[in-house]
Short mmCIF file of C-alpha atoms in Angstrom, two decimals:
data_model
loop_
_atom_site.label_atom_id
_atom_site.label_comp_id
_atom_site.label_asym_id
_atom_site.label_seq_id
_atom_site.Cartn_x
_atom_site.Cartn_y
_atom_site.Cartn_z
CA ILE A 1 -27.53 27.37 -0.90
CA ARG A 2 -30.35 25.23 -2.22
CA SER A 3 -30.45 23.09 -5.32
CA PRO A 4 -33.56 23.93 -7.39
CA MET A 5 -36.04 21.06 -7.72
CA SER A 6 -39.75 20.59 -8.00
CA PRO A 7 -41.81 20.04 -4.79
CA SER A 8 -42.67 16.51 -5.89
CA ALA A 9 -39.02 15.60 -6.56
CA SER A 10 -37.99 17.11 -3.25
CA ALA A 11 -40.61 15.14 -1.38
CA ALA A 12 -39.30 11.89 -2.87
CA LEU A 13 -35.81 12.38 -1.43
CA PRO A 14 -34.87 11.22 2.08
CA ARG A 15 -34.35 14.03 4.53
CA CYS A 16 -31.96 14.34 7.40
CA MET A 17 -31.90 16.81 10.28
CA SER A 18 -29.11 19.36 10.15
CA TRP A 19 -28.06 21.69 12.97
CA HIS A 20 -25.79 23.67 10.65
CA GLY A 21 -25.65 27.30 11.73
CA GLY A 22 -27.39 26.80 15.07
CA GLY A 23 -30.96 25.94 14.03
CA SER A 24 -32.41 22.65 12.95
CA GLU A 25 -33.72 22.06 9.45
CA GLU A 26 -34.41 19.15 7.17
CA LEU A 27 -32.17 18.83 4.13
CA THR A 28 -32.12 16.43 1.20
CA SER A 29 -28.91 14.88 -0.10
CA PRO A 30 -28.53 17.29 -3.05
CA GLU A 31 -29.03 20.18 -0.62
CA PHE A 32 -26.33 18.78 1.66
CA CYS A 33 -23.98 18.54 -1.34
CA CYS A 34 -24.70 22.11 -2.40
CA ARG A 35 -24.29 23.38 1.14
CA LEU A 36 -20.94 21.57 1.46
CA SER A 37 -19.83 23.01 -1.88
CA GLY A 38 -20.70 26.50 -0.72
CA SER A 39 -18.92 26.04 2.59
CA ILE A 40 -15.75 24.92 0.81
CA SER A 41 -15.89 27.98 -1.48
CA SER A 42 -16.27 30.26 1.54
CA LEU A 43 -13.33 28.58 3.27
CA ALA A 44 -11.14 29.00 0.19
CA ALA A 45 -12.00 32.72 0.08
CA ALA A 46 -11.56 33.30 3.83
CA GLY A 47 -9.03 35.93 4.82
CA SER A 48 -8.77 36.16 8.60
CA ASP A 49 -8.17 33.34 11.06
CA GLU A 50 -11.65 33.90 12.44
CA GLU A 51 -13.21 33.43 9.02
CA VAL A 52 -11.16 30.31 8.40
CA ALA A 53 -12.27 28.86 11.75
CA GLN A 54 -15.95 29.66 11.08
CA HIS A 55 -15.99 28.28 7.55
CA SER A 56 -14.03 25.21 8.66
CA LYS A 57 -16.80 24.61 11.18
CA ASP A 58 -19.39 25.01 8.42
CA VAL A 59 -17.56 22.48 6.23
CA HIS A 60 -17.46 20.05 9.14
CA GLY A 61 -21.19 20.44 9.74
CA SER A 62 -21.97 19.77 6.10
CA LEU A 63 -19.67 16.74 6.04
CA GLN A 64 -21.40 15.29 9.07
CA GLY A 65 -24.79 15.87 7.45
CA ILE A 66 -23.84 13.94 4.31
CA LEU A 67 -22.23 11.13 6.29
CA ARG A 68 -25.32 10.79 8.51
CA TRP A 69 -27.47 10.70 5.40
CA LEU A 70 -25.32 7.98 3.84
CA ASP A 71 -25.54 5.93 7.03
CA LYS A 72 -29.36 5.95 6.82
CA VAL A 73 -29.87 5.30 3.12
CA SER A 74 -29.70 1.87 1.49
CA GLU A 75 -31.32 2.51 -1.90
CA ARG A 76 -28.70 2.18 -4.64
CA HIS A 77 -30.11 4.92 -6.87
CA LEU A 78 -30.09 7.42 -3.99
CA MET A 79 -26.50 6.60 -3.05
CA ARG A 80 -25.47 6.91 -6.68
CA ASN A 81 -27.24 10.28 -6.83
CA VAL A 82 -25.22 11.68 -3.94
CA VAL A 83 -21.95 10.46 -5.48
CA THR A 84 -22.93 12.17 -8.75
CA GLN A 85 -23.76 15.39 -6.89
CA LEU A 86 -20.43 15.37 -5.06
CA LEU A 87 -18.44 14.79 -8.25
CA ARG A 88 -20.46 17.34 -10.20
CA ASN A 89 -19.62 19.98 -7.56
CA ASN A 90 -15.92 18.97 -7.57
CA VAL A 91 -16.16 18.25 -3.85
CA PRO A 92 -13.36 15.60 -3.63
CA VAL A 93 -10.64 17.70 -5.23
CA ARG A 94 -11.66 20.80 -3.28
CA LEU A 95 -11.75 18.96 0.05
CA VAL A 96 -8.26 17.53 -0.52
CA SER A 97 -6.99 21.00 -1.44
CA CYS A 98 -8.31 22.58 1.76
CA LEU A 99 -7.46 19.65 4.06
CA ALA A 100 -4.76 21.57 5.95
CA SER A 101 -7.23 24.39 6.75
CA LEU A 102 -9.71 22.09 8.48
CA ASP A 103 -9.74 21.09 12.12
CA PHE A 104 -8.97 17.59 13.36
CA GLU A 105 -12.54 16.27 13.35
CA ALA A 106 -13.30 17.72 9.92
CA GLN A 107 -10.12 16.13 8.50
CA LYS A 108 -11.30 12.73 9.77
CA ASP A 109 -14.67 13.26 8.10
CA VAL A 110 -13.00 14.18 4.81
CA THR A 111 -11.24 10.81 4.80
CA ARG A 112 -14.54 9.06 5.64
CA LEU A 113 -16.38 10.79 2.80
CA PHE A 114 -13.55 10.17 0.34
CA ALA A 115 -13.57 6.46 1.16
CA ALA A 116 -17.37 6.39 1.00
CA VAL A 117 -17.41 7.87 -2.51
CA LEU A 118 -14.95 5.20 -3.73
CA LYS A 119 -16.79 2.38 -1.97
CA ILE A 120 -20.26 3.46 -3.04
CA GLY A 121 -19.03 3.95 -6.59
CA ARG A 122 -18.09 0.27 -6.71
CA CYS A 123 -21.28 -0.91 -5.01
CA VAL A 124 -23.77 0.97 -7.21
CA GLY A 125 -22.11 0.55 -10.59
CA ALA A 126 -20.57 4.01 -10.74
CA GLU A 127 -16.98 2.76 -10.65
CA ASP A 128 -16.18 4.12 -14.12
CA GLN A 129 -17.67 7.50 -13.22
CA VAL A 130 -15.58 7.77 -10.04
CA PHE A 131 -12.39 6.65 -11.78
CA GLN A 132 -12.96 9.05 -14.67
CA TYR A 133 -13.34 11.89 -12.19
CA LEU A 134 -10.05 11.05 -10.48
CA GLN A 135 -8.36 10.61 -13.85
CA ASP A 136 -9.59 14.04 -14.91
CA HIS A 137 -8.38 15.54 -11.62
CA THR A 138 -4.92 14.01 -11.32
CA GLN A 139 -3.98 16.67 -8.78
CA ILE A 140 -5.89 14.66 -6.15
CA LEU A 141 -3.37 11.82 -6.20
CA ASP A 142 -0.50 14.31 -6.43
CA GLU A 143 -1.79 16.16 -3.36
CA LEU A 144 -2.24 12.95 -1.41
CA LEU A 145 1.30 11.79 -2.19
CA ARG A 146 2.66 15.20 -1.24
CA GLY A 147 0.57 15.33 1.94
CA LEU A 148 1.83 11.92 3.04
CA GLY A 149 5.03 13.66 4.12
CA LEU A 150 3.45 16.70 5.81
CA PRO A 151 3.18 16.55 9.63
CA GLY A 152 -0.27 18.16 9.85
CA ILE A 153 -2.15 15.99 7.37
CA PHE A 154 -0.16 12.82 6.67
CA PRO A 155 -2.48 10.33 8.47
CA TYR A 156 -5.50 11.52 6.47
CA CYS A 157 -3.63 11.48 3.17
CA ALA A 158 -2.43 7.96 4.00
CA GLN A 159 -5.97 6.76 4.65
CA MET A 160 -7.20 8.24 1.38
CA LEU A 161 -4.31 6.71 -0.56
CA ARG A 162 -5.13 3.32 0.91
CA SER A 163 -8.78 3.82 -0.09
CA CYS A 164 -7.61 4.33 -3.68
CA THR A 165 -6.26 0.78 -3.78
CA MET A 166 -9.87 -0.47 -4.07
CA TYR A 167 -9.57 0.43 -7.76
CA PRO A 168 -6.98 -1.36 -9.91
CA GLN A 169 -7.06 1.61 -12.31
CA LEU A 170 -6.05 3.98 -9.49
CA VAL A 171 -3.25 1.66 -8.37
CA ALA A 172 -1.94 1.69 -11.94
CA GLN A 173 -2.20 5.48 -12.02
CA LEU A 174 -0.33 5.81 -8.71
CA LEU A 175 2.41 3.47 -9.91
CA ASP A 176 2.77 5.48 -13.10
CA LYS A 177 3.29 8.54 -10.90
CA GLN A 178 6.28 6.73 -9.32
CA ALA A 179 4.36 6.47 -6.06
CA THR A 180 6.48 3.53 -4.87
CA SER A 181 9.64 5.63 -5.06
CA ILE A 182 7.99 8.57 -3.28
CA ILE A 183 6.54 6.35 -0.57
CA MET A 184 9.77 4.37 -0.06
CA ASN A 185 11.60 7.64 0.56
CA LEU A 186 8.98 8.48 3.21
CA VAL A 187 9.37 5.04 4.81
CA ARG A 188 12.86 6.23 5.77
CA HIS A 189 11.46 9.48 7.23
CA ALA A 190 12.82 10.52 10.62
CA ASN A 191 9.26 10.93 11.95
CA PHE A 192 8.19 7.45 13.08
CA ASP A 193 4.48 8.09 12.49
CA ILE A 194 5.05 9.30 8.93
CA SER A 195 7.34 6.33 8.28
CA SER A 196 4.72 3.89 9.61
CA GLU A 197 1.87 5.36 7.58
CA ALA A 198 4.06 5.38 4.47
CA PHE A 199 4.95 1.71 4.89
CA SER A 200 1.29 0.82 5.35
CA CYS A 201 0.53 2.62 2.07
CA LEU A 202 3.40 0.84 0.31
CA ARG A 203 2.18 -2.55 1.48
CA GLU A 204 -1.37 -2.01 0.26
CA LEU A 205 -0.21 -0.46 -2.99
CA LEU A 206 1.77 -3.60 -3.73
CA LEU A 207 -0.53 -6.31 -2.36
CA VAL A 208 -4.15 -5.23 -2.80
CA GLN A 209 -4.12 -5.27 -6.62
CA LYS A 210 -1.39 -7.85 -7.17
CA GLU A 211 -1.80 -8.27 -10.91
CA VAL A 212 -1.32 -4.54 -11.45
CA SER A 213 1.63 -4.10 -9.09
CA SER A 214 3.44 -7.27 -10.22
CA GLU A 215 3.27 -6.16 -13.84
CA TYR A 216 4.63 -2.75 -12.88
CA ILE A 217 7.55 -4.27 -10.95
CA GLU A 218 8.34 -6.60 -13.86
CA ASP A 219 8.53 -3.61 -16.20
CA HIS A 220 10.51 -1.44 -13.76
CA PHE A 221 12.50 -4.12 -11.97
CA GLU A 222 15.87 -2.36 -11.68
CA ASP A 223 14.47 1.00 -10.55
CA PHE A 224 12.05 -0.58 -8.08
CA PHE A 225 14.61 -2.78 -6.36
CA LEU A 226 17.26 -0.08 -6.38
CA SER A 227 15.00 1.80 -3.95
CA TYR A 228 13.65 -1.25 -2.15
CA THR A 229 17.10 -2.66 -1.39
CA GLU A 230 17.84 0.49 0.58
CA LEU A 231 14.96 -0.38 2.92
CA LEU A 232 16.50 -3.81 3.54
CA GLN A 233 19.77 -2.24 4.69
CA VAL A 234 18.59 0.63 6.89
CA GLU A 235 19.64 0.72 10.52
CA ASP A 236 16.07 1.15 11.74
CA TYR A 237 14.90 -2.23 13.05
CA VAL A 238 11.16 -1.77 12.37
CA THR A 239 11.67 -0.60 8.79
CA GLN A 240 14.15 -3.36 8.02
CA ARG A 241 12.01 -6.14 9.46
CA GLN A 242 8.81 -4.94 7.79
CA SER A 243 10.59 -4.57 4.45
CA LEU A 244 12.02 -8.08 4.62
CA ARG A 245 8.61 -9.46 5.50
CA LEU A 246 6.85 -7.63 2.68
CA LEU A 247 9.45 -8.79 0.16
CA ALA A 248 8.99 -12.41 1.23
CA GLU A 249 5.22 -12.05 0.94
CA MET A 250 5.62 -10.86 -2.62
CA LEU A 251 8.20 -13.39 -3.78
CA LEU A 252 6.28 -16.35 -2.35
CA ASP A 253 2.99 -15.24 -3.89
CA SER A 254 2.20 -16.80 -7.26
CA SER A 255 1.01 -13.43 -8.57
CA PHE A 256 4.63 -12.25 -8.37
CA SER A 257 6.15 -15.38 -9.91
CA MET A 258 7.92 -13.53 -12.71
CA VAL A 259 9.27 -10.96 -10.24
CA MET A 260 10.55 -13.79 -8.06
CA THR A 261 12.19 -15.48 -11.04
CA THR A 262 14.12 -12.33 -11.91
CA TYR A 263 14.96 -11.57 -8.27
CA VAL A 264 16.60 -14.94 -7.58
CA ASP A 265 18.81 -14.47 -10.64
CA HIS A 266 20.60 -11.58 -8.90
CA ALA A 267 23.55 -12.67 -6.76
CA GLN A 268 23.79 -9.30 -4.98
CA TYR A 269 20.38 -9.84 -3.41
CA LEU A 270 21.39 -13.28 -2.18
CA GLN A 271 24.46 -11.76 -0.53
CA ILE A 272 22.34 -9.19 1.30
CA HIS A 273 20.10 -11.87 2.80
CA MET A 274 23.00 -14.19 3.63
CA ASN A 275 24.64 -11.38 5.61
CA LEU A 276 21.40 -10.71 7.47
CA LEU A 277 21.32 -14.36 8.63
CA THR A 278 23.98 -13.35 11.18
CA ASP A 279 22.21 -10.16 12.33
CA LYS A 280 22.06 -9.60 16.09
CA SER A 281 18.25 -9.52 15.95
CA ARG A 282 16.47 -12.88 16.06
CA MET A 283 13.56 -11.52 14.01
CA ILE A 284 15.81 -10.08 11.31
CA ARG A 285 17.54 -13.46 11.04
CA LEU A 286 14.17 -15.17 10.69
CA GLU A 287 12.92 -12.79 7.99
CA ALA A 288 16.25 -13.07 6.12
CA PHE A 289 15.96 -16.86 6.12
CA GLN A 290 12.55 -16.63 4.44
CA LEU A 291 14.37 -15.05 1.49
CA VAL A 292 17.53 -17.18 1.50
CA LYS A 293 15.36 -20.27 1.15
CA VAL A 294 13.90 -18.86 -2.08
CA PHE A 295 17.39 -18.78 -3.62
CA ALA A 296 18.34 -22.19 -2.24
CA ALA A 297 15.14 -23.88 -3.47
CA ASN A 298 15.41 -22.49 -7.00
CA PRO A 299 16.44 -25.41 -9.28
CA TYR A 300 17.46 -23.04 -12.08
CA LYS A 301 20.15 -20.99 -10.37
CA THR A 302 22.29 -18.63 -12.37
CA PRO A 303 26.00 -19.59 -12.40
CA GLN A 304 26.88 -16.72 -10.07
CA VAL A 305 24.15 -17.57 -7.54
CA HIS A 306 25.09 -21.25 -7.75
CA ARG A 307 28.76 -20.41 -7.19
CA ILE A 308 28.06 -18.26 -4.12
CA LEU A 309 25.87 -20.92 -2.52
CA TYR A 310 28.37 -23.67 -3.29
CA ARG A 311 31.38 -21.77 -1.94
CA ASN A 312 29.50 -20.80 1.22
CA LYS A 313 27.42 -23.92 1.78
CA ASP A 314 29.45 -25.16 4.77
CA ARG A 315 29.30 -21.77 6.42
CA LEU A 316 25.59 -21.48 5.66
CA GLN A 317 24.91 -24.89 7.18
CA ARG A 318 26.76 -23.88 10.36
CA VAL A 319 24.82 -20.62 10.53
CA LEU A 320 21.51 -22.40 9.98
CA THR A 321 22.36 -25.02 12.60
CA ILE A 322 23.02 -22.28 15.16
CA PHE A 323 19.91 -20.47 13.91
CA ALA A 324 17.74 -23.56 14.49
CA GLU A 325 19.22 -24.34 17.92
CA LYS A 326 19.39 -20.82 19.30
CA ASP A 327 16.20 -19.20 18.05
CA GLN A 328 13.61 -21.76 19.19
CA LEU A 329 11.92 -21.91 15.81
CA PRO A 330 8.32 -23.01 15.32
CA GLU A 331 7.83 -26.36 13.65
CA SER A 332 7.01 -24.88 10.23
CA VAL A 333 10.21 -22.81 10.13
CA ALA A 334 12.33 -25.63 11.53
CA GLY A 335 11.10 -27.86 8.70
CA ASP A 336 12.12 -25.25 6.13
CA VAL A 337 15.57 -24.96 7.75
CA GLU A 338 16.06 -28.70 7.47
CA ALA A 339 14.95 -28.64 3.83
CA VAL A 340 17.37 -25.83 2.95
CA MET A 341 20.27 -27.54 4.77
CA SER A 342 19.53 -30.72 2.81
CA LEU A 343 19.52 -28.78 -0.46
CA LEU A 344 22.86 -27.19 0.43
CA GLN A 345 24.34 -30.54 1.41
CA GLU A 346 23.39 -31.98 -1.98
CA LEU A 347 24.51 -28.92 -3.94
CA GLY A 348 27.38 -29.75 -6.27
CA PRO A 349 29.80 -27.37 -8.00
CA PRO A 350 28.34 -25.12 -10.69
CA PRO A 351 28.57 -26.58 -14.21
CA ARG A 352 31.33 -25.28 -16.44
CA ASP A 353 28.77 -24.49 -19.10
CA LYS A 354 27.57 -21.05 -18.06
CA THR A 355 24.45 -21.21 -20.16
CA HIS A 356 21.45 -20.53 -17.98
CA ASN A 357 18.19 -21.89 -19.32
CA ARG A 358 14.81 -22.49 -17.77
CA THR A 359 12.67 -25.24 -19.13
CA VAL A 360 9.65 -24.83 -16.83
CA THR A 361 7.50 -21.90 -15.83
CA ALA A 362 8.45 -19.83 -12.81
CA PRO A 363 5.62 -20.76 -10.40
CA ALA A 364 7.04 -24.29 -10.05
CA VAL A 365 10.37 -23.02 -8.76
CA VAL A 366 9.81 -22.28 -5.07
CA HIS A 367 6.11 -22.06 -4.38
CA SER A 368 6.20 -25.38 -2.56
CA LEU A 369 7.78 -23.32 0.23
CA ALA A 370 5.35 -21.11 2.08
CA LEU A 371 5.87 -17.94 4.06
CA SER A 372 5.97 -18.89 7.73
CA PRO A 373 3.66 -16.93 10.06
CA PRO A 374 5.23 -13.98 11.87
CA ILE A 375 6.65 -14.57 15.34
CA CYS A 376 5.97 -11.81 17.81
#
């Protein structure tokens, strides 16, 4: 399949050697795109296993040709041209749809090309064009979210989902599709590899475009933390520790200041983290402390949070003393423990007036405390 063009236009385009089909020939980028498009169509129409295998091989050859071409070209207008050709031929949506029919190496190349289209789109000023394409083909994100839980294709879908976080508009679109809920369910998947890939996607979805994700959590606070709290209480050590760590990263980041302000108003969350301070795992205790200190350092505690801390301050001080002595804490964490114990020591009974007002903005509440580096 060849894209029609004049001899002079063809001569102006970079060429790359292709061994597609057994012989060598020089192809231009539009020709590679057309050949890939044709190979995908043939694969979709294949009936027998032999035909599927042959056309999968053809798709792989075409993918490698385009990727080699992209590796050699640096001119912005040429890179933009290949992105336009791929979008015009609906290559991204068709590749995602046939991902399960491709072999291992071809699946890896699909993820490379998908990421390349998104990256090149940003680099050459075609960001709006790429986003508009994905907005017009919403099934791509749906397929990637669905594929994240399928044993045969989940690592490739995970990589493509993470590539989408380059675009704040795509993060917003994923969040609107309730991606956090879908992904958090997969974090609890029995398959460890699926669970790990899902958590990696969740982390990037929440932290790469912080302004977008923080606004979403503010608007969907109850639903988001209803699901997230389940991750904090699972029996799986890796999931629990990673979830505690990610939550602390969010709450101690100024981009999530309003989320933090709402979170520390909820006494039930304080109780969860206080209970985890006595967990048998040293690392779970450490991650739980990173969150307890957020509640303790908040000068505008709700009456219920204040009451819980006051009634349990002696017990908390004993727990933190044992925590500091037993767990061989690094200097930065030990300093935070001392600060929290001092705050608890000075904490008086909650005022009888149950009115709860804030007179300063949220970022001033606890951001003097930093997230301590992980201990391996």
